[in-house]
Amino acid sequence: MNDSHTLPTVDREPAKTDTQPIANPLWHMLPIEAVADKLQTDGARGLTQVEAARRLVQYGGNTLAQAQQRSTLSILIAQFRSIIVALLVVATGIAFAMGDNLEAVAILVVIIINTAIGFFTEWKASQALSALQRQSVRLAHVIRDGLESEIPAADLVPGDLIVLAAGARVPADGRIVECARLQVEEAALTGESLAVTKTSDVLEDKEASLGDRLNMAFLSTTITDGRGRLLVTATGARSEVGKIGILIDEAIVRATPLEQKLARLGRLLIVIVLVLCAIIVLAGWLRGVSDVWHMLEIGLSLAIAAVPEGLLAVTTMTLALGMQRMARMRALIRRLPAVETLGSVTVICTDKTGTLTKNEMTACVFALDQRRVEVTGAGYAIEGTFRIGDKSVDPLTDEPLALALKIGMLCNDAKVERADGNEAVLGDPTEVALIIAAEKAGINLTALTQEFPRLSELPFDSVSKRMVTVHQTPHGTVRAFLKGAPGTLIAASNSQLTATGVTPLATQDRQKWEAMNEELAGAALRVLGLAYRELPEAYTEADMGKELTFVGLVGMSDPLRDEAKTAIATCREAGIRTVMITGDQQSTAAEIARQLGIDVDSRGKLLRTVHGRELVGLDAEGWKNVVADVAVFARVSPEHKLQIVEALQLQGHVVAMTGDGVNDAPALKKADIGIAMGIKGTEVAKESADMVITDDNFASIVGAVEQGRIIYGNILRFLHYLLSCNFSEILTVFVALMIGWPLPLVALQILWLNLITDIFPAFALALEPSSPNVMNRSPRDPKEPLLTRSFIGLIVWQGLLLAGVTLLAFGIGLHWYGTEGESLRRATTMAFMTLALAQVFHAFDARSQNRSIFTSRLFTNGWLWGAVAICLILQVAAVYLPLLQRVLRTVPPTPLEWAVIAGCSLLPVAVVELVKLMTRAEYSKSIGSTKEV
C-alpha cells in the first residue's frame, strides 16, 4: 500500500472463529475451477437461494463499520452547555440570593423546559437525517440459481457470483472469473489513482501486493470500464477494506453554508444582546428603578429571551424535515447544502432518455435494403407483427430482417426473464427493446446464444459509439456483430446486405442510408445502426471495427413523460432555463425539444440545437456565445458536459446537471447541483451527485427545486418572526427605563414569552406549506446575504410596532392605576398580555411579506393554528390560574382591561395589513401585476 495514503480506522471486536469463511488461500494463484471448489459454489450458476440464506446467517451481512451517530445522551448533555442555560443558572442563583425561592424554582422549571425543547429539536433533526441515510441502499447484480437479479449489497455472501459493470462499485472482495476490458480504479484501497486493467488469468506471484493482484477486485473500488464476473471471497469486515477499518461516513451531516451563516449571525446577536442588556441594567440601576440585583435579573431574562439560541437547531430540523418531504417526492438529497442551492438554480441541464421520456423503448421500425419494415406492439409483450405498408413480412424468411434481429439480440447484455406471466428485466432499455423485437419474430435467446456462442466483446463507450461481440457461427467461422451510432457504422463499412446478397457500399448508398437515418431521427426515434464482419482466424481488436457489412437501421420510440412538458413550462415561469444534453442525433433531439417546448425561451425567442462536433476547439468567447442561446446539445461527450457546466457558471448561472454514467462524475461534481438518476445511474454517478432522483423523472427535479425554495422561505419566515419578537421585548424594557417608567415586564414574564410565544409559532412557520406563486418568482441570488437591508428594516419597524403597542397598554394601565403595589401589577399584566398576544398574532403577518393574511390560504397551515391555540390557552391560564398568577405576578384582567389588551394586540395586524396593501398597490402600479414575495 502507498504509505502516503492514510485511512481512518475504527475499533471493532475480532470476528468469531466459527463465523470465518472457508480458509483464505492465495485466491489470485488458483485457477477459476479451484476457486469455485474452495468456495463450494457453481462458477457459472452461482449459489442457490437456500445456500445463500444459510451463509448470510453464518457469515453475517456484507457491511462495514458505520461512523457513530450522536447518541441520545450526548444530545441531552449538549443542551446544558449552551449560553442560555448558563444565563438561567446565574438568574436562579440571583433569585435564591434575593430570598425569592418561588421565582428560583420557577427558573429551574424554565431550565428543564428549555432543555427539553432544545433536546427534542436536535433529536428530531438527527432522526430525520438518519432516516435519509437509510434510504440510500447500495445494490449488487448477482447470479443465483443461474438467474440474474439485483439484491442489496449487504446480503452478499462468500461464494456469490456477481456481475460487474462500468460505473458500479465493487460490492465485495472476489476473484475475477470473466472480464472484457475490465478496468478498476483502486485509489480508495491502494492510493493508486490510475485505473488498473484486470484479467481472469492465474497469477504466479505469491508475494503480490493488493495493487498487483490483477485477477482480484476489492470492496469499495470503482469499475471505470468494461464488464466482468466475480466470485465473492470475502465480505464486510473480512474484506481488505474491512480489515483496514474504513468508516462509512455520509457527507449529508456536514454543516451547510446557510447553517454557518446562521451560526455567525447567532454569535453576533449574542454580543449585541449582552451589550444592550448590560446598558439596560446599568441605566435602570442608575435611575433608581430597582436595586442592582433585581435589575441584573431583568437583564439576564432579557438576554435569555433575545438570544436566538434555537435558531441553528430549528434550521437544521427544517432542512432535515424538508429533505424527508423531498425524499417522499422521489428526490433523495445526499448533501444538506443542496437544499438551499436548489432555490437559486437558474439552469437545469438534463438528459433526455428516461428523464424527459419514459425510457420504455420499443423497436418500431427497421430500415433494410432501403425498405421500411414497421413493427407493431409495445412494452415487454412479445405480441407483434412485421409489415411493409399493408403487407405482412415473415421475419425468419426475410434474410436481412432475420439477420438484423439476430444482431440486435446477440450484440446485447440485457436479460428478460419470464415466469408466471410476469417479466423481470435487467439491462439497458434499448437492448431490452432489441430482445423483445427478436422474440416477436419467434427467435429464442437461449437457443440463439447456443447456436452463436460469444467468444469476446468490446463494450460500448462514448468514444467509439459502438458495441462489438464476437461469436462462433454454426459453420465454425468467427463473426463480429456490431450495433451503435449509424454514422459511425456507415463510415466503417465497405459493403451492405441487400435482398440479393452483399454488395459494395457506394457513395450514393451511404447518402441514402444517411438520409434514412435523418428521416427516422426527425420522427423523434432513437436510431441504431447494425453491422457485421467475418473475421480472420487471427483477428485483432482493430479488425472488429473496420471493413464492415452494413445491415440496416433500427428505430426505437420512447414516449415522452406526460408531466415533462408541464414541468418545463413551470421552469420557464420560475425563471429557470432548461437545456437538454443528449447523446442522440441532432434531428432526434431537436424534434423532442420542439414537442416539449424546450426550444423557446421565456420571451418566445427560438433557441438553437448544436451538434457535439461544433463544440470541438471552442475558446472561451466561443463557449460564451454557444451557451447563451442553445437549448439542445446533441451527440455530446461527457467531456462536453463538463465544459457546458463551466461555461454556464462563468455567465453567472447556478447550474443543476443530470448524469448517470461513470464519465458524468466530473460534470456532476462541478455543477452547483449534481443530479444522478436512481434507476439507470451508476454508483459512481450517485456518489458524485448532491441529489438522486429515484424515478429518473424531470418533474421530480422541478419538484425538488420548488421544495428548496419553500424550505429557504420558511427559514426566513421564522427568522423574521423570532428576531422581530425578540427585538420588541428588549425595546419595551429599554424605552420604559429611558422615559422613567417602572419595568413593564418582570423577569419570569420575559422567560415565559421566550418559551411560549416564541417557540411554538416559530416551529409552525418552519412547516409552512408551499405558497401558490413560489415557482412564479425569479431564482434567489445565492450571494444575497441572509439579512438584507430591506429584511433588517422589516424586522426593525415591526419590532418597534410590537413594542409600541405594549408600551401603549402599559401607559394606559399606569394612567388608570398608578405605579405602586397592586396597581402596578395590573399595568404589568396589561403589558405582558398585550405583548404576548401581539406576538402570537404577528405569526400570521410573518407568513408573507406582502400577501394579506385574509386570503384563502388563511387556514392552510394547521400547525400554526395549533400553535396559536396552545399559546392562547396558556396565556389565559397565566392570568387565571392561582399558581401561575403567583409565579408570573399577574392578576385577572377586567373586561375593560381585556378590551385594551385586545385592541392593542390586534393593532399591529391592522398596521401591517395596511402597509402590505400599499406595497401591493405600488408594485402593481410599477409592474402591472402582483406577485408574492
mmCIF file of N, CA, C and O in Angstrom, residues 293-375:
data_model
loop_
_atom_site.group_PDB
_atom_site.id
_atom_site.type_symbol
_atom_site.label_atom_id
_atom_site.label_comp_id
_atom_site.label_asym_id
_atom_site.label_seq_id
_atom_site.Cartn_x
_atom_site.Cartn_y
_atom_site.Cartn_z
ATOM 1 N N TRP A 293 -29.560 43.945 42.085
ATOM 2 C CA TRP A 293 -29.797 42.513 41.873
ATOM 3 C C TRP A 293 -31.064 42.280 41.048
ATOM 4 O O TRP A 293 -31.093 41.413 40.172
ATOM 5 N N HIS A 294 -32.077 43.059 41.334
ATOM 6 C CA HIS A 294 -33.311 42.930 40.568
ATOM 7 C C HIS A 294 -33.093 43.328 39.114
ATOM 8 O O HIS A 294 -33.567 42.671 38.183
ATOM 9 N N MET A 295 -32.362 44.397 38.890
ATOM 10 C CA MET A 295 -32.065 44.827 37.530
ATOM 11 C C MET A 295 -31.194 43.802 36.802
ATOM 12 O O MET A 295 -31.361 43.572 35.598
ATOM 13 N N LEU A 296 -30.258 43.189 37.531
ATOM 14 C CA LEU A 296 -29.422 42.158 36.923
ATOM 15 C C LEU A 296 -30.278 40.966 36.497
ATOM 16 O O LEU A 296 -30.069 40.385 35.422
ATOM 17 N N GLU A 297 -31.268 40.621 37.320
ATOM 18 C CA GLU A 297 -32.165 39.518 36.985
ATOM 19 C C GLU A 297 -32.986 39.856 35.732
ATOM 20 O O GLU A 297 -33.162 39.022 34.841
ATOM 21 N N ILE A 298 -33.456 41.103 35.661
ATOM 22 C CA ILE A 298 -34.202 41.549 34.481
ATOM 23 C C ILE A 298 -33.300 41.494 33.236
ATOM 24 O O ILE A 298 -33.700 41.027 32.159
ATOM 25 N N GLY A 299 -32.074 41.976 33.386
ATOM 26 C CA GLY A 299 -31.135 41.969 32.251
ATOM 27 C C GLY A 299 -30.854 40.567 31.752
ATOM 28 O O GLY A 299 -30.813 40.323 30.535
ATOM 29 N N LEU A 300 -30.634 39.648 32.698
ATOM 30 C CA LEU A 300 -30.391 38.256 32.301
ATOM 31 C C LEU A 300 -31.611 37.660 31.589
ATOM 32 O O LEU A 300 -31.487 36.938 30.604
ATOM 33 N N SER A 301 -32.801 37.968 32.105
ATOM 34 C CA SER A 301 -34.021 37.452 31.484
ATOM 35 C C SER A 301 -34.172 37.972 30.061
ATOM 36 O O SER A 301 -34.549 37.233 29.141
ATOM 37 N N LEU A 302 -33.890 39.267 29.872
ATOM 38 C CA LEU A 302 -33.947 39.831 28.520
ATOM 39 C C LEU A 302 -32.929 39.157 27.598
ATOM 40 O O LEU A 302 -33.213 38.860 26.439
ATOM 41 N N ALA A 303 -31.723 38.938 28.118
ATOM 42 C CA ALA A 303 -30.688 38.280 27.316
ATOM 43 C C ALA A 303 -31.124 36.879 26.916
ATOM 44 O O ALA A 303 -30.951 36.449 25.766
ATOM 45 N N ILE A 304 -31.719 36.167 27.893
ATOM 46 C CA ILE A 304 -32.192 34.804 27.606
ATOM 47 C C ILE A 304 -33.269 34.826 26.527
ATOM 48 O O ILE A 304 -33.287 34.009 25.610
ATOM 49 N N ALA A 305 -34.201 35.791 26.644
ATOM 50 C CA ALA A 305 -35.292 35.873 25.679
ATOM 51 C C ALA A 305 -34.810 36.318 24.307
ATOM 52 O O ALA A 305 -35.329 35.877 23.281
ATOM 53 N N ALA A 306 -33.817 37.187 24.260
ATOM 54 C CA ALA A 306 -33.404 37.795 22.996
ATOM 55 C C ALA A 306 -32.375 36.973 22.237
ATOM 56 O O ALA A 306 -32.291 37.062 21.012
ATOM 57 N N VAL A 307 -31.573 36.186 22.939
ATOM 58 C CA VAL A 307 -30.554 35.383 22.249
ATOM 59 C C VAL A 307 -31.248 34.273 21.452
ATOM 60 O O VAL A 307 -31.948 33.447 22.034
ATOM 61 N N PRO A 308 -31.079 34.228 20.135
ATOM 62 C CA PRO A 308 -31.746 33.210 19.308
ATOM 63 C C PRO A 308 -31.005 31.877 19.375
ATOM 64 O O PRO A 308 -30.482 31.375 18.383
ATOM 65 N N GLU A 309 -30.969 31.286 20.556
ATOM 66 C CA GLU A 309 -30.182 30.069 20.775
ATOM 67 C C GLU A 309 -30.685 28.909 19.928
ATOM 68 O O GLU A 309 -29.915 28.079 19.458
ATOM 69 N N GLY A 310 -31.997 28.839 19.738
ATOM 70 C CA GLY A 310 -32.566 27.701 18.997
ATOM 71 C C GLY A 310 -32.557 27.872 17.500
ATOM 72 O O GLY A 310 -33.033 27.004 16.765
ATOM 73 N N LEU A 311 -32.010 28.976 17.018
ATOM 74 C CA LEU A 311 -32.067 29.278 15.589
ATOM 75 C C LEU A 311 -31.420 28.180 14.747
ATOM 76 O O LEU A 311 -31.987 27.709 13.761
ATOM 77 N N LEU A 312 -30.226 27.753 15.149
ATOM 78 C CA LEU A 312 -29.498 26.750 14.371
ATOM 79 C C LEU A 312 -30.202 25.404 14.414
ATOM 80 O O LEU A 312 -30.311 24.712 13.402
ATOM 81 N N ALA A 313 -30.702 25.039 15.597
ATOM 82 C CA ALA A 313 -31.378 23.746 15.715
ATOM 83 C C ALA A 313 -32.656 23.718 14.894
ATOM 84 O O ALA A 313 -32.954 22.731 14.214
ATOM 85 N N VAL A 314 -33.418 24.807 14.933
ATOM 86 C CA VAL A 314 -34.652 24.871 14.144
ATOM 87 C C VAL A 314 -34.326 24.822 12.654
ATOM 88 O O VAL A 314 -35.020 24.182 11.861
ATOM 89 N N THR A 315 -33.247 25.494 12.254
ATOM 90 C CA THR A 315 -32.841 25.481 10.843
ATOM 91 C C THR A 315 -32.488 24.073 10.404
ATOM 92 O O THR A 315 -32.928 23.603 9.340
ATOM 93 N N THR A 316 -31.684 23.379 11.208
ATOM 94 C CA THR A 316 -31.303 22.007 10.870
ATOM 95 C C THR A 316 -32.532 21.114 10.774
ATOM 96 O O THR A 316 -32.655 20.301 9.856
ATOM 97 N N MET A 317 -33.446 21.276 11.737
ATOM 98 C CA MET A 317 -34.659 20.467 11.710
ATOM 99 C C MET A 317 -35.495 20.777 10.468
ATOM 100 O O MET A 317 -36.028 19.879 9.819
ATOM 101 N N THR A 318 -35.590 22.062 10.109
ATOM 102 C CA THR A 318 -36.354 22.452 8.926
ATOM 103 C C THR A 318 -35.750 21.844 7.665
ATOM 104 O O THR A 318 -36.461 21.316 6.804
ATOM 105 N N LEU A 319 -34.428 21.930 7.558
ATOM 106 C CA LEU A 319 -33.745 21.338 6.404
ATOM 107 C C LEU A 319 -33.969 19.824 6.356
ATOM 108 O O LEU A 319 -34.279 19.258 5.306
ATOM 109 N N ALA A 320 -33.816 19.176 7.498
ATOM 110 C CA ALA A 320 -33.931 17.719 7.546
ATOM 111 C C ALA A 320 -35.349 17.261 7.229
ATOM 112 O O ALA A 320 -35.557 16.314 6.456
ATOM 113 N N LEU A 321 -36.339 17.926 7.805
ATOM 114 C CA LEU A 321 -37.734 17.548 7.531
ATOM 115 C C LEU A 321 -38.093 17.848 6.078
ATOM 116 O O LEU A 321 -38.832 17.092 5.441
ATOM 117 N N GLY A 322 -37.552 18.954 5.564
ATOM 118 C CA GLY A 322 -37.766 19.257 4.146
ATOM 119 C C GLY A 322 -37.164 18.196 3.248
ATOM 120 O O GLY A 322 -37.748 17.812 2.229
ATOM 121 N N MET A 323 -35.997 17.701 3.633
ATOM 122 C CA MET A 323 -35.355 16.645 2.864
ATOM 123 C C MET A 323 -36.176 15.357 2.901
ATOM 124 O O MET A 323 -36.279 14.638 1.909
ATOM 125 N N GLN A 324 -36.767 15.063 4.061
ATOM 126 C CA GLN A 324 -37.631 13.886 4.135
ATOM 127 C C GLN A 324 -38.837 14.046 3.218
ATOM 128 O O GLN A 324 -39.245 13.102 2.534
ATOM 129 N N ARG A 325 -39.396 15.250 3.196
ATOM 130 C CA ARG A 325 -40.535 15.512 2.311
ATOM 131 C C ARG A 325 -40.113 15.359 0.848
ATOM 132 O O ARG A 325 -40.845 14.795 0.039
ATOM 133 N N MET A 326 -38.920 15.832 0.515
ATOM 134 C CA MET A 326 -38.419 15.695 -0.849
ATOM 135 C C MET A 326 -38.170 14.237 -1.201
ATOM 136 O O MET A 326 -38.394 13.810 -2.337
ATOM 137 N N ALA A 327 -37.692 13.462 -0.223
ATOM 138 C CA ALA A 327 -37.452 12.038 -0.463
ATOM 139 C C ALA A 327 -38.765 11.328 -0.789
ATOM 140 O O ALA A 327 -38.801 10.436 -1.648
ATOM 141 N N ARG A 328 -39.846 11.727 -0.106
ATOM 142 C CA ARG A 328 -41.152 11.134 -0.428
ATOM 143 C C ARG A 328 -41.601 11.527 -1.831
ATOM 144 O O ARG A 328 -42.406 10.822 -2.455
ATOM 145 N N MET A 329 -41.062 12.641 -2.325
ATOM 146 C CA MET A 329 -41.374 13.091 -3.686
ATOM 147 C C MET A 329 -40.333 12.587 -4.682
ATOM 148 O O MET A 329 -40.208 13.101 -5.774
ATOM 149 N N ARG A 330 -39.549 11.592 -4.271
ATOM 150 C CA ARG A 330 -38.584 10.882 -5.119
ATOM 151 C C ARG A 330 -37.324 11.695 -5.431
ATOM 152 O O ARG A 330 -36.676 11.473 -6.436
ATOM 153 N N ALA A 331 -36.998 12.643 -4.569
ATOM 154 C CA ALA A 331 -35.737 13.375 -4.698
ATOM 155 C C ALA A 331 -34.953 13.169 -3.405
ATOM 156 O O ALA A 331 -35.291 13.741 -2.373
ATOM 157 N N LEU A 332 -33.918 12.330 -3.480
ATOM 158 C CA LEU A 332 -33.130 11.996 -2.294
ATOM 159 C C LEU A 332 -31.901 12.903 -2.228
ATOM 160 O O LEU A 332 -31.017 12.844 -3.081
ATOM 161 N N ILE A 333 -31.878 13.768 -1.218
ATOM 162 C CA ILE A 333 -30.765 14.703 -1.046
ATOM 163 C C ILE A 333 -29.620 14.002 -0.320
ATOM 164 O O ILE A 333 -29.810 13.431 0.745
ATOM 165 N N ARG A 334 -28.427 14.034 -0.909
ATOM 166 C CA ARG A 334 -27.278 13.396 -0.294
ATOM 167 C C ARG A 334 -26.445 14.391 0.517
ATOM 168 O O ARG A 334 -25.681 13.997 1.382
ATOM 169 N N ARG A 335 -26.563 15.673 0.207
ATOM 170 C CA ARG A 335 -25.774 16.686 0.915
ATOM 171 C C ARG A 335 -26.681 17.866 1.257
ATOM 172 O O ARG A 335 -27.333 18.439 0.383
ATOM 173 N N LEU A 336 -26.691 18.240 2.530
ATOM 174 C CA LEU A 336 -27.580 19.310 3.002
ATOM 175 C C LEU A 336 -27.436 20.626 2.232
ATOM 176 O O LEU A 336 -28.445 21.289 1.983
ATOM 177 N N PRO A 337 -26.237 21.063 1.848
ATOM 178 C CA PRO A 337 -26.149 22.339 1.123
ATOM 179 C C PRO A 337 -26.982 22.369 -0.153
ATOM 180 O O PRO A 337 -27.353 23.441 -0.620
ATOM 181 N N ALA A 338 -27.279 21.197 -0.707
ATOM 182 C CA ALA A 338 -28.070 21.155 -1.942
ATOM 183 C C ALA A 338 -29.449 21.754 -1.739
ATOM 184 O O ALA A 338 -30.019 22.339 -2.661
ATOM 185 N N VAL A 339 -29.990 21.637 -0.535
ATOM 186 C CA VAL A 339 -31.350 22.120 -0.287
ATOM 187 C C VAL A 339 -31.428 23.622 -0.517
ATOM 188 O O VAL A 339 -32.324 24.114 -1.201
ATOM 189 N N GLU A 340 -30.481 24.360 0.048
ATOM 190 C CA GLU A 340 -30.530 25.813 -0.107
ATOM 191 C C GLU A 340 -30.114 26.244 -1.505
ATOM 192 O O GLU A 340 -30.606 27.253 -2.019
ATOM 193 N N THR A 341 -29.206 25.485 -2.153
ATOM 194 C CA THR A 341 -28.780 25.839 -3.509
ATOM 195 C C THR A 341 -29.910 25.638 -4.510
ATOM 196 O O THR A 341 -30.001 26.362 -5.507
ATOM 197 N N LEU A 342 -30.767 24.657 -4.266
ATOM 198 C CA LEU A 342 -31.869 24.380 -5.185
ATOM 199 C C LEU A 342 -32.720 25.615 -5.453
ATOM 200 O O LEU A 342 -33.193 25.824 -6.573
ATOM 201 N N GLY A 343 -32.926 26.438 -4.422
ATOM 202 C CA GLY A 343 -33.748 27.624 -4.594
ATOM 203 C C GLY A 343 -33.115 28.683 -5.468
ATOM 204 O O GLY A 343 -33.779 29.647 -5.858
ATOM 205 N N SER A 344 -31.817 28.529 -5.793
ATOM 206 C CA SER A 344 -31.100 29.518 -6.592
ATOM 207 C C SER A 344 -30.825 29.050 -8.015
ATOM 208 O O SER A 344 -30.224 29.782 -8.801
ATOM 209 N N VAL A 345 -31.243 27.835 -8.369
ATOM 210 C CA VAL A 345 -30.930 27.271 -9.684
ATOM 211 C C VAL A 345 -31.524 28.127 -10.800
ATOM 212 O O VAL A 345 -32.703 28.508 -10.751
ATOM 213 N N THR A 346 -30.699 28.459 -11.785
ATOM 214 C CA THR A 346 -31.172 29.233 -12.936
ATOM 215 C C THR A 346 -31.169 28.416 -14.228
ATOM 216 O O THR A 346 -31.848 28.781 -15.180
ATOM 217 N N VAL A 347 -30.395 27.323 -14.257
ATOM 218 C CA VAL A 347 -30.350 26.459 -15.443
ATOM 219 C C VAL A 347 -30.373 25.001 -14.996
ATOM 220 O O VAL A 347 -29.634 24.626 -14.091
ATOM 221 N N ILE A 348 -31.234 24.209 -15.622
ATOM 222 C CA ILE A 348 -31.225 22.757 -15.408
ATOM 223 C C ILE A 348 -30.785 22.101 -16.700
ATOM 224 O O ILE A 348 -31.462 22.204 -17.736
ATOM 225 N N CYS A 349 -29.640 21.450 -16.676
ATOM 226 C CA CYS A 349 -29.144 20.689 -17.827
ATOM 227 C C CYS A 349 -29.575 19.241 -17.635
ATOM 228 O O CYS A 349 -29.154 18.594 -16.674
ATOM 229 N N THR A 350 -30.403 18.747 -18.519
ATOM 230 C CA THR A 350 -30.995 17.427 -18.316
ATOM 231 C C THR A 350 -30.742 16.487 -19.484
ATOM 232 O O THR A 350 -30.651 16.925 -20.639
ATOM 233 N N ASP A 351 -30.624 15.230 -19.165
ATOM 234 C CA ASP A 351 -30.569 14.184 -20.176
ATOM 235 C C ASP A 351 -31.966 14.011 -20.754
ATOM 236 O O ASP A 351 -32.953 14.497 -20.199
ATOM 237 N N LYS A 352 -32.073 13.314 -21.870
ATOM 238 C CA LYS A 352 -33.375 13.077 -22.486
ATOM 239 C C LYS A 352 -33.960 11.741 -22.075
ATOM 240 O O LYS A 352 -35.044 11.654 -21.491
ATOM 241 N N THR A 353 -33.225 10.676 -22.352
ATOM 242 C CA THR A 353 -33.769 9.331 -22.199
ATOM 243 C C THR A 353 -34.044 8.997 -20.743
ATOM 244 O O THR A 353 -33.155 9.039 -19.897
ATOM 245 N N GLY A 354 -35.285 8.672 -20.448
ATOM 246 C CA GLY A 354 -35.679 8.272 -19.109
ATOM 247 C C GLY A 354 -35.963 9.430 -18.183
ATOM 248 O O GLY A 354 -36.595 9.250 -17.148
ATOM 249 N N THR A 355 -35.515 10.630 -18.547
ATOM 250 C CA THR A 355 -35.738 11.807 -17.716
ATOM 251 C C THR A 355 -36.885 12.638 -18.283
ATOM 252 O O THR A 355 -37.836 12.967 -17.580
ATOM 253 N N LEU A 356 -36.794 12.948 -19.562
ATOM 254 C CA LEU A 356 -37.887 13.625 -20.255
ATOM 255 C C LEU A 356 -38.803 12.620 -20.945
ATOM 256 O O LEU A 356 -39.953 12.937 -21.257
ATOM 257 N N THR A 357 -38.274 11.424 -21.179
ATOM 258 C CA THR A 357 -39.071 10.353 -21.778
ATOM 259 C C THR A 357 -39.278 9.246 -20.759
ATOM 260 O O THR A 357 -38.679 9.252 -19.689
ATOM 261 N N LYS A 358 -40.123 8.273 -21.087
ATOM 262 C CA LYS A 358 -40.469 7.219 -20.133
ATOM 263 C C LYS A 358 -39.423 6.109 -20.056
ATOM 264 O O LYS A 358 -39.500 5.243 -19.194
ATOM 265 N N ASN A 359 -38.449 6.120 -20.980
ATOM 266 C CA ASN A 359 -37.436 5.069 -21.033
ATOM 267 C C ASN A 359 -38.078 3.692 -21.231
ATOM 268 O O ASN A 359 -37.639 2.698 -20.671
ATOM 269 N N GLU A 360 -39.155 3.686 -22.007
ATOM 270 C CA GLU A 360 -39.831 2.438 -22.372
ATOM 271 C C GLU A 360 -39.621 2.222 -23.871
ATOM 272 O O GLU A 360 -40.497 2.473 -24.694
ATOM 273 N N MET A 361 -38.420 1.801 -24.204
ATOM 274 C CA MET A 361 -38.038 1.669 -25.602
ATOM 275 C C MET A 361 -38.812 0.544 -26.296
ATOM 276 O O MET A 361 -38.985 -0.544 -25.738
ATOM 277 N N THR A 362 -39.241 0.839 -27.515
ATOM 278 C CA THR A 362 -39.889 -0.169 -28.361
ATOM 279 C C THR A 362 -39.313 -0.049 -29.756
ATOM 280 O O THR A 362 -39.353 1.031 -30.362
ATOM 281 N N ALA A 363 -38.741 -1.153 -30.271
ATOM 282 C CA ALA A 363 -38.252 -1.169 -31.652
ATOM 283 C C ALA A 363 -39.469 -1.168 -32.571
ATOM 284 O O ALA A 363 -40.237 -2.122 -32.597
ATOM 285 N N CYS A 364 -39.678 -0.083 -33.295
ATOM 286 C CA CYS A 364 -40.903 0.061 -34.076
ATOM 287 C C CYS A 364 -40.669 0.079 -35.580
ATOM 288 O O CYS A 364 -41.625 -0.019 -36.357
ATOM 289 N N VAL A 365 -39.412 0.187 -36.021
ATOM 290 C CA VAL A 365 -39.160 0.197 -37.466
ATOM 291 C C VAL A 365 -37.730 -0.270 -37.748
ATOM 292 O O VAL A 365 -36.800 0.061 -37.013
ATOM 293 N N PHE A 366 -37.573 -1.069 -38.790
ATOM 294 C CA PHE A 366 -36.263 -1.471 -39.309
ATOM 295 C C PHE A 366 -36.146 -0.940 -40.733
ATOM 296 O O PHE A 366 -37.074 -1.101 -41.537
ATOM 297 N N ALA A 367 -35.019 -0.290 -41.031
ATOM 298 C CA ALA A 367 -34.736 0.169 -42.389
ATOM 299 C C ALA A 367 -33.689 -0.761 -42.972
ATOM 300 O O ALA A 367 -32.544 -0.792 -42.502
ATOM 301 N N LEU A 368 -34.082 -1.560 -43.963
ATOM 302 C CA LEU A 368 -33.225 -2.613 -44.526
ATOM 303 C C LEU A 368 -33.267 -2.564 -46.048
ATOM 304 O O LEU A 368 -34.364 -2.584 -46.630
ATOM 305 N N ASP A 369 -32.112 -2.491 -46.652
ATOM 306 C CA ASP A 369 -32.058 -2.506 -48.118
ATOM 307 C C ASP A 369 -33.025 -1.461 -48.684
ATOM 308 O O ASP A 369 -33.776 -1.724 -49.632
ATOM 309 N N GLN A 370 -33.034 -0.278 -48.053
ATOM 310 C CA GLN A 370 -33.903 0.831 -48.441
ATOM 311 C C GLN A 370 -35.386 0.508 -48.296
ATOM 312 O O GLN A 370 -36.243 1.199 -48.847
ATOM 313 N N ARG A 371 -35.703 -0.565 -47.572
ATOM 314 C CA ARG A 371 -37.103 -0.877 -47.247
ATOM 315 C C ARG A 371 -37.366 -0.467 -45.805
ATOM 316 O O ARG A 371 -36.475 -0.497 -44.972
ATOM 317 N N ARG A 372 -38.622 -0.147 -45.520
ATOM 318 C CA ARG A 372 -39.001 0.250 -44.166
ATOM 319 C C ARG A 372 -39.984 -0.770 -43.608
ATOM 320 O O ARG A 372 -41.129 -0.868 -44.058
ATOM 321 N N VAL A 373 -39.525 -1.553 -42.638
ATOM 322 C CA VAL A 373 -40.338 -2.604 -42.029
ATOM 323 C C VAL A 373 -40.858 -2.097 -40.690
ATOM 324 O O VAL A 373 -40.078 -1.823 -39.774
ATOM 325 N N GLU A 374 -42.188 -1.965 -40.580
ATOM 326 C CA GLU A 374 -42.808 -1.499 -39.343
ATOM 327 C C GLU A 374 -43.054 -2.679 -38.409
ATOM 328 O O GLU A 374 -43.406 -3.776 -38.852
ATOM 329 N N VAL A 375 -42.873 -2.462 -37.092
ATOM 330 C CA VAL A 375 -43.090 -3.496 -36.086
ATOM 331 C C VAL A 375 -44.199 -3.011 -35.150
ATOM 332 O O VAL A 375 -44.117 -1.909 -34.603
#
